[in-house]
Short mmCIF file of C-alpha atoms and ligand atoms in Angstrom, two decimals:
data_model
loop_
_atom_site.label_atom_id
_atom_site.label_comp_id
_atom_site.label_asym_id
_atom_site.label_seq_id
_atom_site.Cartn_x
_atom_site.Cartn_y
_atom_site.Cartn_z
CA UNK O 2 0.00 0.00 0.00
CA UNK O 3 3.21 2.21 1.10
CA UNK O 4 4.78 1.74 -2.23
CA UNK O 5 1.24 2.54 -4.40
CA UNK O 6 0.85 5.63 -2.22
CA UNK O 7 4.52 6.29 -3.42
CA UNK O 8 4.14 5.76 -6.88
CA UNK O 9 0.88 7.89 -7.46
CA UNK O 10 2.77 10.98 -5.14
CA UNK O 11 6.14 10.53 -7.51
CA UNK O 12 3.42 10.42 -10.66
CA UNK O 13 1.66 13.92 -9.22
CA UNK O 14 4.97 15.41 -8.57
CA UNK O 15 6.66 14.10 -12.33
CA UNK O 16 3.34 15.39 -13.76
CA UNK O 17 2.92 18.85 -12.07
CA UNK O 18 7.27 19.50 -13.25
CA UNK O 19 6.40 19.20 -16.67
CA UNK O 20 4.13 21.73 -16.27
CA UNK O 21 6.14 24.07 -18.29
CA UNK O 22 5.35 26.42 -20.96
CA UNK O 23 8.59 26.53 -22.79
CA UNK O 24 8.22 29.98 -23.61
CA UNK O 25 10.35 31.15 -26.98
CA UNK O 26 10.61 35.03 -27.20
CA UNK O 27 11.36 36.00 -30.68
CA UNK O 28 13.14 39.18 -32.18
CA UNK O 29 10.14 41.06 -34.57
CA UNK O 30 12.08 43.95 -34.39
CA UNK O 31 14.50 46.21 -32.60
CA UNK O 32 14.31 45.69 -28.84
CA UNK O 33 11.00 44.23 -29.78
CA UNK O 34 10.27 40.58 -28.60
CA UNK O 35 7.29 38.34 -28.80
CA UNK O 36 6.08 35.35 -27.63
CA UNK O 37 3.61 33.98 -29.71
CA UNK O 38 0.99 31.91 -28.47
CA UNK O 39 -1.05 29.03 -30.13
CA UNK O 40 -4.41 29.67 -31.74
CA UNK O 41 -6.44 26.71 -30.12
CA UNK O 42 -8.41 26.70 -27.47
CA UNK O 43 -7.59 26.97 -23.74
CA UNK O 44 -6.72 23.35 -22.85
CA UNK O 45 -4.86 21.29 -20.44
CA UNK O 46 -2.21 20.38 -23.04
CA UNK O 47 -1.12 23.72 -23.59
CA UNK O 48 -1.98 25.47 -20.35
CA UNK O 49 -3.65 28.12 -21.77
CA UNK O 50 -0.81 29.56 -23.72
CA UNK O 51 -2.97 31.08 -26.37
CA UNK O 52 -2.30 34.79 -26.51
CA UNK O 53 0.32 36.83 -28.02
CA UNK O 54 2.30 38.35 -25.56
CA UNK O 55 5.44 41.05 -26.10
CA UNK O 56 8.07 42.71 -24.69
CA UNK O 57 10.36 46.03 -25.66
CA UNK O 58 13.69 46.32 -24.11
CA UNK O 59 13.88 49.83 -24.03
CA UNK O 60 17.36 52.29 -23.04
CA UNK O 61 16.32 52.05 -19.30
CA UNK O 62 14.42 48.84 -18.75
CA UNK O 63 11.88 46.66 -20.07
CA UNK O 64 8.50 46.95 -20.96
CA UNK O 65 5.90 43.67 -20.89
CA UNK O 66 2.86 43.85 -22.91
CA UNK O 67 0.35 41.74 -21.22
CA UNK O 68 1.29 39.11 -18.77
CA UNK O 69 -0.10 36.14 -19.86
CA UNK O 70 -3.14 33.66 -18.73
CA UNK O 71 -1.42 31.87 -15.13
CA UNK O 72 0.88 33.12 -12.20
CA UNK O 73 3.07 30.26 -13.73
CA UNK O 74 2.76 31.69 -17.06
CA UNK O 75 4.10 35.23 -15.66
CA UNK O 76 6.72 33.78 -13.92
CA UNK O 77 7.91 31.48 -17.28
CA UNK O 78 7.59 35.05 -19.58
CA UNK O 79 9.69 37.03 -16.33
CA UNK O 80 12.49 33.72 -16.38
CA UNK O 81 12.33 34.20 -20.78
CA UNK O 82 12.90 37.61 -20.16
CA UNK O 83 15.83 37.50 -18.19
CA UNK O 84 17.33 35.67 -20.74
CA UNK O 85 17.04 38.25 -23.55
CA UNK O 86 18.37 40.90 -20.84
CA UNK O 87 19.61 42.03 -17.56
CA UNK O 88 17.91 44.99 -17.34
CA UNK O 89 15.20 45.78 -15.10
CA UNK O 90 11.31 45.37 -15.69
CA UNK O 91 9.73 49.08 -15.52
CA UNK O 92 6.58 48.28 -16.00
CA UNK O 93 3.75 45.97 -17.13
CA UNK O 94 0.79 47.24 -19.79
CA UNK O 95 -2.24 45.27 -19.97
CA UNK O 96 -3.94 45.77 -23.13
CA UNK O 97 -7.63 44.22 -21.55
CA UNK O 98 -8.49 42.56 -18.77
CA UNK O 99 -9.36 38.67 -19.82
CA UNK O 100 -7.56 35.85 -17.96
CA UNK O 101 -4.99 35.10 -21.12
CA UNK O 102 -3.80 38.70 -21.35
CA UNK O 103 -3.90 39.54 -17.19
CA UNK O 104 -3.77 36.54 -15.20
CA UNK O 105 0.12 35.99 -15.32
CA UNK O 106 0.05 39.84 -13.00
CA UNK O 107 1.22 38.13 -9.65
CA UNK O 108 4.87 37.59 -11.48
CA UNK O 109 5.10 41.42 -11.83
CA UNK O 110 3.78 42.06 -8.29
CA UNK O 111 7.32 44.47 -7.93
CA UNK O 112 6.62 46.57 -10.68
CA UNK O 113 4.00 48.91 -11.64
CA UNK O 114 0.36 47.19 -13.94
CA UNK O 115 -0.78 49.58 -16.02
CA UNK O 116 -4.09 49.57 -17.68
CA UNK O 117 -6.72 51.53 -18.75
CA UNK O 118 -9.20 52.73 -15.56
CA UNK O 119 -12.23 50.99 -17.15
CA UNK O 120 -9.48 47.86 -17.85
CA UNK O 121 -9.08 47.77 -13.71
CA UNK O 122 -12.46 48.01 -12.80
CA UNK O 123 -13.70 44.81 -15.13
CA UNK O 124 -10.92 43.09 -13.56
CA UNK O 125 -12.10 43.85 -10.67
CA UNK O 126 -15.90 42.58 -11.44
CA UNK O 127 -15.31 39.73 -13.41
CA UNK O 128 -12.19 38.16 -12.00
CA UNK O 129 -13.28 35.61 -10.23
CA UNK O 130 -15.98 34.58 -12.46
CA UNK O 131 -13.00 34.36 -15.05
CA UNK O 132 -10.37 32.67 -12.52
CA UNK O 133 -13.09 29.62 -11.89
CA UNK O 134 -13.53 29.47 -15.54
CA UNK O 135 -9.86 28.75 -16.21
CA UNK O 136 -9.12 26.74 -13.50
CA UNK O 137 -11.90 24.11 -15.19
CA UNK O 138 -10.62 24.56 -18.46
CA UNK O 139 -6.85 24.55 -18.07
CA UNK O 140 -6.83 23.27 -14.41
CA UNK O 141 -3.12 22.73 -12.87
CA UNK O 142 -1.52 25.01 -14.79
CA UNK O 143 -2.90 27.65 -12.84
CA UNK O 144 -2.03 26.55 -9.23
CA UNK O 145 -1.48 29.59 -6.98
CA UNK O 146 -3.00 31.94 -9.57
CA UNK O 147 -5.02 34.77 -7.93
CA UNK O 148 -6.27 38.36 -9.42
CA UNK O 149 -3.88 41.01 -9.13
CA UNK O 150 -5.41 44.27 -10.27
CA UNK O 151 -3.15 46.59 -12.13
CA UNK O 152 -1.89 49.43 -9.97
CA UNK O 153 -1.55 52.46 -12.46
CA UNK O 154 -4.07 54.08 -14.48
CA UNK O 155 -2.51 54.57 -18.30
CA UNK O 156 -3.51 57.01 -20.31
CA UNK O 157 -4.14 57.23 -23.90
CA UNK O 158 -2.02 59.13 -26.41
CA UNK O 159 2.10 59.12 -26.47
CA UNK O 160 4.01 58.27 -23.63
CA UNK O 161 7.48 58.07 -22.91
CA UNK O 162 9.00 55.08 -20.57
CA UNK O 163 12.56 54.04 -20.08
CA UNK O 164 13.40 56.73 -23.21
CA UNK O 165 11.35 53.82 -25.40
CA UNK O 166 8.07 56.33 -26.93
CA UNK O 167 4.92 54.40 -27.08
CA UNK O 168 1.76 55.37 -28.86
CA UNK O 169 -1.42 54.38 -26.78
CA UNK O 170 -5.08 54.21 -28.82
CA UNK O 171 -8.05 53.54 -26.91
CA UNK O 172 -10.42 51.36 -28.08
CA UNK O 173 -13.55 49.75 -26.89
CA UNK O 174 -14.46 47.25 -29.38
CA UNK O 175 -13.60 43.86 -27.62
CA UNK O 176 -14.37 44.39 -24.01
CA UNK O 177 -15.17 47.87 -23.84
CA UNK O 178 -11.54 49.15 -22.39
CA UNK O 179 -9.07 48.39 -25.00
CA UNK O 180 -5.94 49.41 -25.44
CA UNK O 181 -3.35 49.23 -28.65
CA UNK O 182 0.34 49.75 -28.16
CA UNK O 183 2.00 51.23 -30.88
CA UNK O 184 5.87 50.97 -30.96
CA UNK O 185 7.05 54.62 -32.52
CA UNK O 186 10.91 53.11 -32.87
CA UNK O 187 9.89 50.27 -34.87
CA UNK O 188 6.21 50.32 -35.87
CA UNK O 189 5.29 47.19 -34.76
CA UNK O 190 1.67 47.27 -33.34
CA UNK O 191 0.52 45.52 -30.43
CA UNK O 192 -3.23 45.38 -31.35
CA UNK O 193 -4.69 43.37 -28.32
CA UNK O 194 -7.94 41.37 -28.80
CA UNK O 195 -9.35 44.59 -31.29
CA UNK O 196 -7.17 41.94 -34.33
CA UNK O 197 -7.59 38.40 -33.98
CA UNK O 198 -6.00 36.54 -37.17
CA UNK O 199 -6.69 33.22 -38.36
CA UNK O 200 -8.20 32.98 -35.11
CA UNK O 201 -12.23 33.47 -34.83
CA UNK O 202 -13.08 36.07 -32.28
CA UNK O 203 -14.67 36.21 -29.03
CA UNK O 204 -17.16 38.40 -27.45
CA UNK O 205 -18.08 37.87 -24.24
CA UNK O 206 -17.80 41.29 -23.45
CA UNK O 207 -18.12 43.68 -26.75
CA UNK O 208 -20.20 46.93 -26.69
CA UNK O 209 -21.33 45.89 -30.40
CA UNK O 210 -19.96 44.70 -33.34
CA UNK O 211 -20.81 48.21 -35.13
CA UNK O 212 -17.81 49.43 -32.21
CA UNK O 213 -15.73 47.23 -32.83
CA UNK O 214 -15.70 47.87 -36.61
CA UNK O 215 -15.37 51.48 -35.96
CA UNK O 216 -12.23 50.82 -34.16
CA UNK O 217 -10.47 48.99 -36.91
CA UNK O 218 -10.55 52.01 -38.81
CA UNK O 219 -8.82 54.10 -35.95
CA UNK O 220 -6.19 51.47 -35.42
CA UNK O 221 -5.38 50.63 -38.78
CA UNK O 222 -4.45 55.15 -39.39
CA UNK O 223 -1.81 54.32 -36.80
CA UNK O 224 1.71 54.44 -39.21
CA UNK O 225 2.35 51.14 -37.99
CA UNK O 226 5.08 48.35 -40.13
CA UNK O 227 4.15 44.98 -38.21
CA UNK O 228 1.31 43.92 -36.50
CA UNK O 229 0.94 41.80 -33.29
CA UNK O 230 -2.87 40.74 -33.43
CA UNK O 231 -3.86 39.95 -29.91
CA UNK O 232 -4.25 35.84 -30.99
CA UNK O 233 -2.66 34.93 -34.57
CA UNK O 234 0.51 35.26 -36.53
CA UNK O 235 2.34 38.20 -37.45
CA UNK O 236 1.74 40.09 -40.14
CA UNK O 237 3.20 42.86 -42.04
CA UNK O 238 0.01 44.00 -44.18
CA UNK O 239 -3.16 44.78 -43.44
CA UNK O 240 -4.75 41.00 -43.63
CA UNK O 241 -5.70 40.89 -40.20
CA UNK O 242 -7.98 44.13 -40.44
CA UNK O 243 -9.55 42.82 -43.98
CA UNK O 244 -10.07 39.20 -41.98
CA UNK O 245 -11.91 41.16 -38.89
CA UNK O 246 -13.46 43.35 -41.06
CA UNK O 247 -15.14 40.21 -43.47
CA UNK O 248 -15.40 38.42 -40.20
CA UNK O 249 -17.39 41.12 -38.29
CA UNK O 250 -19.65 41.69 -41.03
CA UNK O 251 -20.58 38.41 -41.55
CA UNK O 252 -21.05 37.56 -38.19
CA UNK O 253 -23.34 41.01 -37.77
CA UNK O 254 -25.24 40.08 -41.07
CA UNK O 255 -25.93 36.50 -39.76
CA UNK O 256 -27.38 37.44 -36.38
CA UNK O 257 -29.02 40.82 -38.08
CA UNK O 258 -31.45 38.48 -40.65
CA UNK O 259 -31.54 36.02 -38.02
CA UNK O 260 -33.68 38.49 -36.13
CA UNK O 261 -35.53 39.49 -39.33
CA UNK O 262 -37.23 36.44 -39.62
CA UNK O 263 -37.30 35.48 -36.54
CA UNK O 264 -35.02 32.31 -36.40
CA UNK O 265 -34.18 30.44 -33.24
CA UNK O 266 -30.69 30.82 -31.45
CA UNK O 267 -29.87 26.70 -31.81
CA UNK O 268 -30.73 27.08 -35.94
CA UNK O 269 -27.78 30.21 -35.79
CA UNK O 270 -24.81 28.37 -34.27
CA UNK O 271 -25.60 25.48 -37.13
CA UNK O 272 -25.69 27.91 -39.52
CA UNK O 273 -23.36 27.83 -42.83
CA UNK O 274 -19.65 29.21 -42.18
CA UNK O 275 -18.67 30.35 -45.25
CA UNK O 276 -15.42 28.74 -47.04
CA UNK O 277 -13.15 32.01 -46.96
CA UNK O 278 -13.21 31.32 -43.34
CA UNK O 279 -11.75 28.06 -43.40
CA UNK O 280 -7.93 29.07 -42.32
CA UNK O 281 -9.88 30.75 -39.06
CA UNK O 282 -9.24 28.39 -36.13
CA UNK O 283 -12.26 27.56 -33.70
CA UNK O 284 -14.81 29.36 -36.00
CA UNK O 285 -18.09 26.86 -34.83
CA UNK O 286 -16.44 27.14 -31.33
CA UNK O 287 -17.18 30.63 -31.32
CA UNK O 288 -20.35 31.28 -33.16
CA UNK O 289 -21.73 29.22 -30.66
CA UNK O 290 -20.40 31.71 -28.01
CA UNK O 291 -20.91 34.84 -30.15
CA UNK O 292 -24.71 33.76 -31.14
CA UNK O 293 -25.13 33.44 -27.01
CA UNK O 294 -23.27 36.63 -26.13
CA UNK O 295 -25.21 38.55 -28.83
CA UNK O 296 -28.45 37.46 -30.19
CA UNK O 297 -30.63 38.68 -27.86
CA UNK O 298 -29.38 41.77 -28.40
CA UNK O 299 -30.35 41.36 -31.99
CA UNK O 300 -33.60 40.25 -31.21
CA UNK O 301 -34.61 42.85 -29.14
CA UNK O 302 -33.46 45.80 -31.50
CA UNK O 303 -35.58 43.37 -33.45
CA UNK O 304 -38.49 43.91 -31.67
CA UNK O 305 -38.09 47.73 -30.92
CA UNK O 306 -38.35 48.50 -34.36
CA UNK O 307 -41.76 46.46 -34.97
CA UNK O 308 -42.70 48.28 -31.41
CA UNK O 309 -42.24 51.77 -33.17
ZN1 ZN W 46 -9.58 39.12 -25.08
#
């Protein structure tokens, strides 16, 4: 019985030590590192290593853009870092608050979080809501994880930090408090959530598809060379905003005549994805979602206009 005991303890132990994310920052561009995640779903097999995350090493210091989805996915990005350089982290820049792009925070305890107010204060509401979630869906990898809210309030528009200037845009589209990171050195763009490429989109928390397309026009005036989508390769042309924009229309136009005649939510998610989506990972996946998240929205815009 000793010896069983033993065995399954060693098997935990073996199990839980592979628990690493084997995190590969690449060089995009001067100073300019990213760690690109994969564009599948949250799972145990990757630990929910699905988002895009960078870093600038900048004269004074570093900069992270987003910390990643687990306290032992901050502290695997922090140990990457340290590889690339010796010099200090100055500060951390969320660029929303879901669990992939904020949840690796506690690794960065030391340095300021910055993020958008309205950024802090869904963090704040939906946290543990989103915490449970991801324990269920990418369970041990997120032993010890706990929300950390940011602790500084970032403002759009240019900023300077470590003698790196950033440009900051303002966005709403995805969760209502987004925020773009524009390089000025280099031009690479670190779009958050606002771009997903070859990745379908989520929406759990967007104001409206009719923001978010607004948005893409903003982002896309930025003089930007390279593009960081939030989940997706990266690109050098404008391929991700032609994707969201096809993507966001067709999602829109499906729910819109949906509502027009009146069709039920379980006949939308069935409904025909068309080819040119076919390089999109988890499209079905996320209809399913979107048609929850959304269609009663539809419907009763729907219903208001008959009303009138
Ligand atoms: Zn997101």
């Amino acid at each position: 019985m000793r010896w069983l005991l033993m065995v399954a303890w060693l098997a935990c132990s073996l199990a839980y030590a592979q628990l690493d994310y084997k995190l590969q920052p690449r060089s995009i561009a001067e100073g300019v590192w990213l760690v690109e995640g994969s564009t599948d779903n949250f799972s145990v097999a990757n630990g929910g290593a699905i988002v895009n995350v960078g870093f600038i090493v900048a004269e004074q210091g570093v900069i992270v853009i987003d910390s990643g989805t687990s306290k032992r996915y901050g502290e695997a990005l922090r140990a990457a870092i340290g590889k690339v350089t010796d010099k200090p982290i100055l500060k951390v820049i969320l660029t929303h608050h879901h669990p992939d792009h904020a949840f690796g925070n506690q690794a960065f305890s030391d340095v300021p979080i910055a993020a958008l107010k309205e950024t802090t204060r869904l963090l704040a509401e939906q946290g543990e809501g989103m915490a449970e979630n991801m324990y269920r869906l990418v369970g041990d990898w997120m032993r010890g994880t706990e929300v950390l809210l940011p602790t500084e309030t970032i403002e759009p528009g240019a900023v300077e930090i470590g003698g790196r200037s950033l440009q900051l845009l303002a966005l709403r589209g995805h969760t209502g408090a987004d925020l773009a990171i524009l390089d000025t050195k280099t031009g690479v763009l670190f779009a958050g959530d606002i771009l997903f490429y070859q990745r379908a989109l989520t929406t759990p928390n967007t104001p409206g598809l009719d923001v978010w397309l607004a948005d893409l026009d903003q982002l896309q005036a930025l003089p930007w060379k390279q593009i960081v989508p939030g989940h997706g390769p990266l690109t050098t042309n404008d391929a991700p905003f032609a994707q969201m924009r096809d993507y966001l229309g067709w999602l829109d136009g499906l729910l819109r005549n949906g509502a027009e005649q009146g069709a039920e939510m379980n006949e939308l998610i069935r409904a025909t994805i068309p080819e040119r989506f076919a390089g999109v990972s988890l499209t079905r996946y996320e209809l399913i979602r979107s048609v929850s998240h959304l269609y009663p929205r539809y419907e009763s815009a729907r219903m208001e206009r008959v009303d009138q």
